[in-house]
Amino acid sequence: MAIDTLLVGGTTNCYIVYDDDKNGFIIDPGAEAEKILAHVKNLGLNIEGILLTHGHGDHISALNKVRDALGVKVYMHKDELDNFLSQSPQFVAMLGGELPNKNPDVLLQDGDVISFKAGDVKVLFTPGHTPGGVCYLYGDTLFTGDTLFQGSIGRTDFPGGDVAAIMESLVKLSKLDEDLKVLSGHGFATTIGTEKRMNPFMRQIL
C-alpha cells in the first residue's frame, strides 16, 4: 500500500491511496484538479472511487473535474448532504474550482465498509466540525479530515459546527489503537497515541 499526500489549494491535504497493482482511491480533492489528475496519470493508477471526509469547499473544490475525468463514484456521509450543497460560490471559485454539479453517488452511514480492489475502508461517523463529518479507517491508517489534527481539532464556529459533538467524536477516536497513523485534512501526520498524550482537546476527554 502507498499513500501519496498532495498539498492542494495551499493548505489542504488530498490523499491518493493505492496498492501494488495500482488500484486505488482519492480522499478529498480539495483544489488543483490538474495536479491530482496528473499524479494519477503519471503513476498509471486505476482509481476506484473518491471519498469525502466532509463537504467544505476546501475539500471538494476539484471534485467535478476529478470525478468527470475518472468516471468514478463519490462517497460521503448522508448527514453531510445539506452542507455539501450549500457551498459559498466565492470560496470555491477562490480555490479555482466549481460548485458541485452532482450529488455524491453513495451516502454512507457509521460502520459502513467500502470494498475496493485496493482494500476495505471502514467509515467512522465523527460529527462536530460539520454535521456529517467522517474518518476513514484503512489498514493501519486513519484519515481524519478536519475532525482531528496534530495538536488540535477542527473548528466548530462554522455553520453546522457543534462543540459537544466533536468532543464525543474525540472520545470515539480515543478508543482506537494508539499505533494508528493519523492523516488529517490539514497539517502533519501523527498517531492516535501521540494525540492522546499531547493534544489538549484529546486530553480533556480522557
CSV table of C-alpha atoms in Angstrom, one decimal:
chain,number,residue,atom,x,y,z
A,1,MET,CA,0.0,0.0,0.0
A,2,ALA,CA,1.1,3.5,-0.8
A,3,ILE,CA,-0.3,6.8,0.3
A,4,ASP,CA,0.7,10.0,-1.5
A,5,THR,CA,-0.1,13.3,0.0
A,6,LEU,CA,-0.8,16.2,-2.4
A,7,LEU,CA,-0.9,19.7,-0.9
A,8,VAL,CA,-3.7,21.5,-2.8
A,9,GLY,CA,-5.1,24.9,-2.6
A,10,GLY,CA,-2.2,25.9,-0.3
A,11,THR,CA,-3.4,24.2,2.9
A,12,THR,CA,-5.5,21.1,2.1
A,13,ASN,CA,-4.2,17.5,2.1
A,14,CYS,CA,-5.5,15.4,-0.8
A,15,TYR,CA,-4.6,11.7,-0.4
A,16,ILE,CA,-4.1,9.2,-3.2
A,17,VAL,CA,-4.1,5.7,-1.8
A,18,TYR,CA,-3.1,2.7,-3.9
A,19,ASP,CA,-1.9,-0.9,-3.8
A,20,ASP,CA,0.9,-2.7,-5.6
A,21,ASP,CA,-1.5,-3.5,-8.5
A,22,LYS,CA,-2.1,0.3,-9.0
A,23,ASN,CA,-5.7,0.1,-7.8
A,24,GLY,CA,-6.6,3.0,-5.5
A,25,PHE,CA,-8.9,5.8,-4.4
A,26,ILE,CA,-8.7,9.5,-3.7
A,27,ILE,CA,-9.7,11.3,-0.5
A,28,ASP,CA,-10.7,15.0,-0.5
A,29,PRO,CA,-9.9,16.5,-3.9
A,30,GLY,CA,-9.8,20.0,-2.4
A,31,ALA,CA,-8.4,22.0,-5.3
A,32,GLU,CA,-6.0,21.9,-8.3
A,33,ALA,CA,-7.7,19.1,-10.3
A,34,GLU,CA,-5.0,19.1,-12.9
A,35,LYS,CA,-2.3,18.4,-10.2
A,36,ILE,CA,-4.4,15.5,-8.9
A,37,LEU,CA,-5.1,14.0,-12.3
A,38,ALA,CA,-1.5,14.4,-13.4
A,39,HIS,CA,-0.4,12.4,-10.4
A,40,VAL,CA,-2.9,9.7,-11.1
A,41,LYS,CA,-1.9,9.5,-14.8
A,42,ASN,CA,1.9,9.5,-14.1
A,43,LEU,CA,1.5,6.6,-11.8
A,44,GLY,CA,-0.8,4.7,-14.1
A,45,LEU,CA,-3.4,4.3,-11.3
A,46,ASN,CA,-6.9,2.7,-11.6
A,47,ILE,CA,-8.9,4.9,-9.3
A,48,GLU,CA,-11.9,3.2,-7.9
A,49,GLY,CA,-13.7,6.0,-6.0
A,50,ILE,CA,-13.5,9.4,-4.4
A,51,LEU,CA,-14.1,9.6,-0.6
A,52,LEU,CA,-15.1,12.9,1.0
A,53,THR,CA,-14.5,13.4,4.7
A,54,HIS,CA,-16.9,16.4,4.7
A,55,GLY,CA,-18.3,18.9,2.3
A,56,HIS,CA,-16.4,22.2,2.9
A,57,GLY,CA,-15.2,23.9,-0.2
A,58,ASP,CA,-11.5,23.4,0.5
A,59,HIS,CA,-12.1,19.7,0.4
A,60,ILE,CA,-14.3,19.4,-2.7
A,61,SER,CA,-13.3,22.3,-5.0
A,62,ALA,CA,-11.7,20.0,-7.6
A,63,LEU,CA,-14.4,17.3,-7.3
A,64,ASN,CA,-16.3,18.0,-10.5
A,65,LYS,CA,-13.2,17.8,-12.8
A,66,VAL,CA,-11.6,14.8,-11.0
A,67,ARG,CA,-14.8,12.8,-10.9
A,68,ASP,CA,-15.7,13.6,-14.5
A,69,ALA,CA,-12.2,12.7,-15.7
A,70,LEU,CA,-12.0,9.4,-13.9
A,71,GLY,CA,-15.7,8.4,-14.1
A,72,VAL,CA,-15.9,7.0,-10.6
A,73,LYS,CA,-18.4,7.2,-7.7
A,74,VAL,CA,-18.2,9.7,-4.9
A,75,TYR,CA,-18.8,8.7,-1.3
A,76,MET,CA,-19.9,10.9,1.6
A,77,HIS,CA,-21.9,10.6,4.8
A,78,LYS,CA,-25.7,11.0,4.5
A,79,ASP,CA,-25.8,13.8,7.1
A,80,GLU,CA,-23.3,15.9,5.1
A,81,LEU,CA,-25.5,16.4,2.1
A,82,ASP,CA,-27.0,19.8,3.1
A,83,ASN,CA,-23.6,21.1,3.9
A,84,PHE,CA,-22.2,19.8,0.6
A,85,LEU,CA,-25.0,21.6,-1.3
A,86,SER,CA,-24.6,25.0,0.5
A,87,GLN,CA,-21.1,26.0,-0.6
A,88,SER,CA,-20.0,29.6,-1.0
A,89,PRO,CA,-19.5,30.2,-4.7
A,90,GLN,CA,-16.9,32.8,-3.9
A,91,PHE,CA,-14.9,30.5,-1.7
A,92,VAL,CA,-14.9,27.6,-4.2
A,93,ALA,CA,-14.0,30.0,-7.0
A,94,MET,CA,-11.1,31.3,-5.0
A,95,LEU,CA,-9.7,27.8,-4.9
A,96,GLY,CA,-10.0,27.6,-8.7
A,97,GLY,CA,-12.9,25.1,-8.6
A,98,GLU,CA,-16.6,24.9,-9.2
A,99,LEU,CA,-19.7,24.3,-7.1
A,100,PRO,CA,-20.6,20.6,-7.1
A,101,ASN,CA,-22.7,19.8,-10.2
A,102,LYS,CA,-23.9,16.4,-8.9
A,103,ASN,CA,-24.8,14.8,-5.6
A,104,PRO,CA,-22.5,12.1,-4.2
A,105,ASP,CA,-23.3,8.7,-5.6
A,106,VAL,CA,-23.2,6.8,-2.3
A,107,LEU,CA,-24.4,8.2,1.0
A,108,LEU,CA,-22.7,6.5,3.9
A,109,GLN,CA,-23.6,5.6,7.5
A,110,ASP,CA,-21.4,4.9,10.5
A,111,GLY,CA,-19.8,1.5,10.3
A,112,ASP,CA,-20.2,1.1,6.6
A,113,VAL,CA,-17.4,-0.8,4.9
A,114,ILE,CA,-16.4,0.3,1.3
A,115,SER,CA,-14.8,-2.6,-0.6
A,116,PHE,CA,-12.3,-1.6,-3.2
A,117,LYS,CA,-9.8,-3.8,-5.0
A,118,ALA,CA,-7.2,-1.8,-3.0
A,119,GLY,CA,-8.8,-3.0,0.2
A,120,ASP,CA,-11.6,-2.3,2.6
A,121,VAL,CA,-12.3,1.2,4.1
A,122,LYS,CA,-14.4,1.5,7.3
A,123,VAL,CA,-16.5,4.6,7.9
A,124,LEU,CA,-16.4,6.2,11.3
A,125,PHE,CA,-19.0,8.9,11.8
A,126,THR,CA,-17.3,11.8,13.6
A,127,PRO,CA,-19.6,14.9,13.5
A,128,GLY,CA,-18.7,18.2,15.1
A,129,HIS,CA,-16.7,20.1,12.6
A,130,THR,CA,-19.7,19.5,10.3
A,131,PRO,CA,-22.9,17.5,10.8
A,132,GLY,CA,-21.8,14.6,8.6
A,133,GLY,CA,-18.0,14.5,9.0
A,134,VAL,CA,-16.4,11.1,8.9
A,135,CYS,CA,-13.0,9.5,9.3
A,136,TYR,CA,-11.9,6.6,7.1
A,137,LEU,CA,-10.0,3.6,8.6
A,138,TYR,CA,-7.8,1.8,6.0
A,139,GLY,CA,-5.4,-0.7,7.4
A,140,ASP,CA,-3.2,1.0,10.0
A,141,THR,CA,-4.1,4.5,8.8
A,142,LEU,CA,-7.0,6.8,9.9
A,143,PHE,CA,-7.9,9.7,7.6
A,144,THR,CA,-9.5,12.2,9.9
A,145,GLY,CA,-10.4,15.1,7.6
A,146,ASP,CA,-11.0,18.1,9.8
A,147,THR,CA,-12.0,16.2,12.9
A,148,LEU,CA,-8.6,15.7,14.4
A,149,PHE,CA,-5.3,17.4,13.6
A,150,GLN,CA,-1.8,17.1,15.0
A,151,GLY,CA,-2.2,19.1,18.3
A,152,SER,CA,-5.7,20.4,17.5
A,153,ILE,CA,-9.2,19.7,16.2
A,154,GLY,CA,-11.5,21.1,13.6
A,155,ARG,CA,-13.2,24.4,14.1
A,156,THR,CA,-16.8,24.4,15.4
A,157,ASP,CA,-17.7,28.0,14.7
A,158,PHE,CA,-18.8,27.4,11.1
A,159,PRO,CA,-22.5,26.7,10.3
A,160,GLY,CA,-23.2,23.2,11.4
A,161,GLY,CA,-20.4,23.0,13.9
A,162,ASP,CA,-21.0,21.5,17.3
A,163,VAL,CA,-18.6,21.6,20.2
A,164,ALA,CA,-20.3,18.8,22.1
A,165,ALA,CA,-20.5,16.6,19.0
A,166,ILE,CA,-16.8,16.9,18.2
A,167,MET,CA,-15.8,16.1,21.8
A,168,GLU,CA,-17.9,12.9,21.5
A,169,SER,CA,-16.2,12.1,18.3
A,170,LEU,CA,-12.8,12.5,20.0
A,171,VAL,CA,-14.0,10.0,22.7
A,172,LYS,CA,-14.7,7.6,19.8
A,173,LEU,CA,-11.3,8.1,18.3
A,174,SER,CA,-9.5,7.8,21.6
A,175,LYS,CA,-10.7,4.2,21.9
A,176,LEU,CA,-8.9,3.2,18.7
A,177,ASP,CA,-5.5,1.5,18.5
A,178,GLU,CA,-2.9,4.0,19.7
A,179,ASP,CA,-0.5,3.0,16.9
A,180,LEU,CA,-2.9,4.0,14.2
A,181,LYS,CA,-1.3,6.6,11.9
A,182,VAL,CA,-3.5,9.8,11.6
A,183,LEU,CA,-3.6,11.7,8.3
A,184,SER,CA,-5.7,14.8,8.6
A,185,GLY,CA,-7.1,17.3,6.2
A,186,HIS,CA,-4.5,19.9,7.0
A,187,GLY,CA,-1.1,19.8,8.6
A,188,PHE,CA,1.2,16.9,9.5
A,189,ALA,CA,0.9,13.2,10.3
A,190,THR,CA,0.6,11.9,13.8
A,191,THR,CA,-0.8,8.9,15.7
A,192,ILE,CA,-3.8,8.3,18.0
A,193,GLY,CA,-1.4,7.6,20.9
A,194,THR,CA,0.5,10.8,20.4
A,195,GLU,CA,-2.7,12.9,20.3
A,196,LYS,CA,-4.0,11.2,23.4
A,197,ARG,CA,-0.8,12.3,25.2
A,198,MET,CA,-0.2,15.7,23.6
A,199,ASN,CA,-3.4,17.1,22.1
A,200,PRO,CA,-5.1,19.4,24.7
A,201,PHE,CA,-8.5,18.6,23.3
A,202,MET,CA,-8.0,14.9,23.4
A,203,ARG,CA,-6.6,15.1,27.0
A,204,GLN,CA,-9.8,16.8,28.1
A,205,ILE,CA,-11.9,13.7,27.3
A,206,LEU,CA,-9.6,11.1,28.8
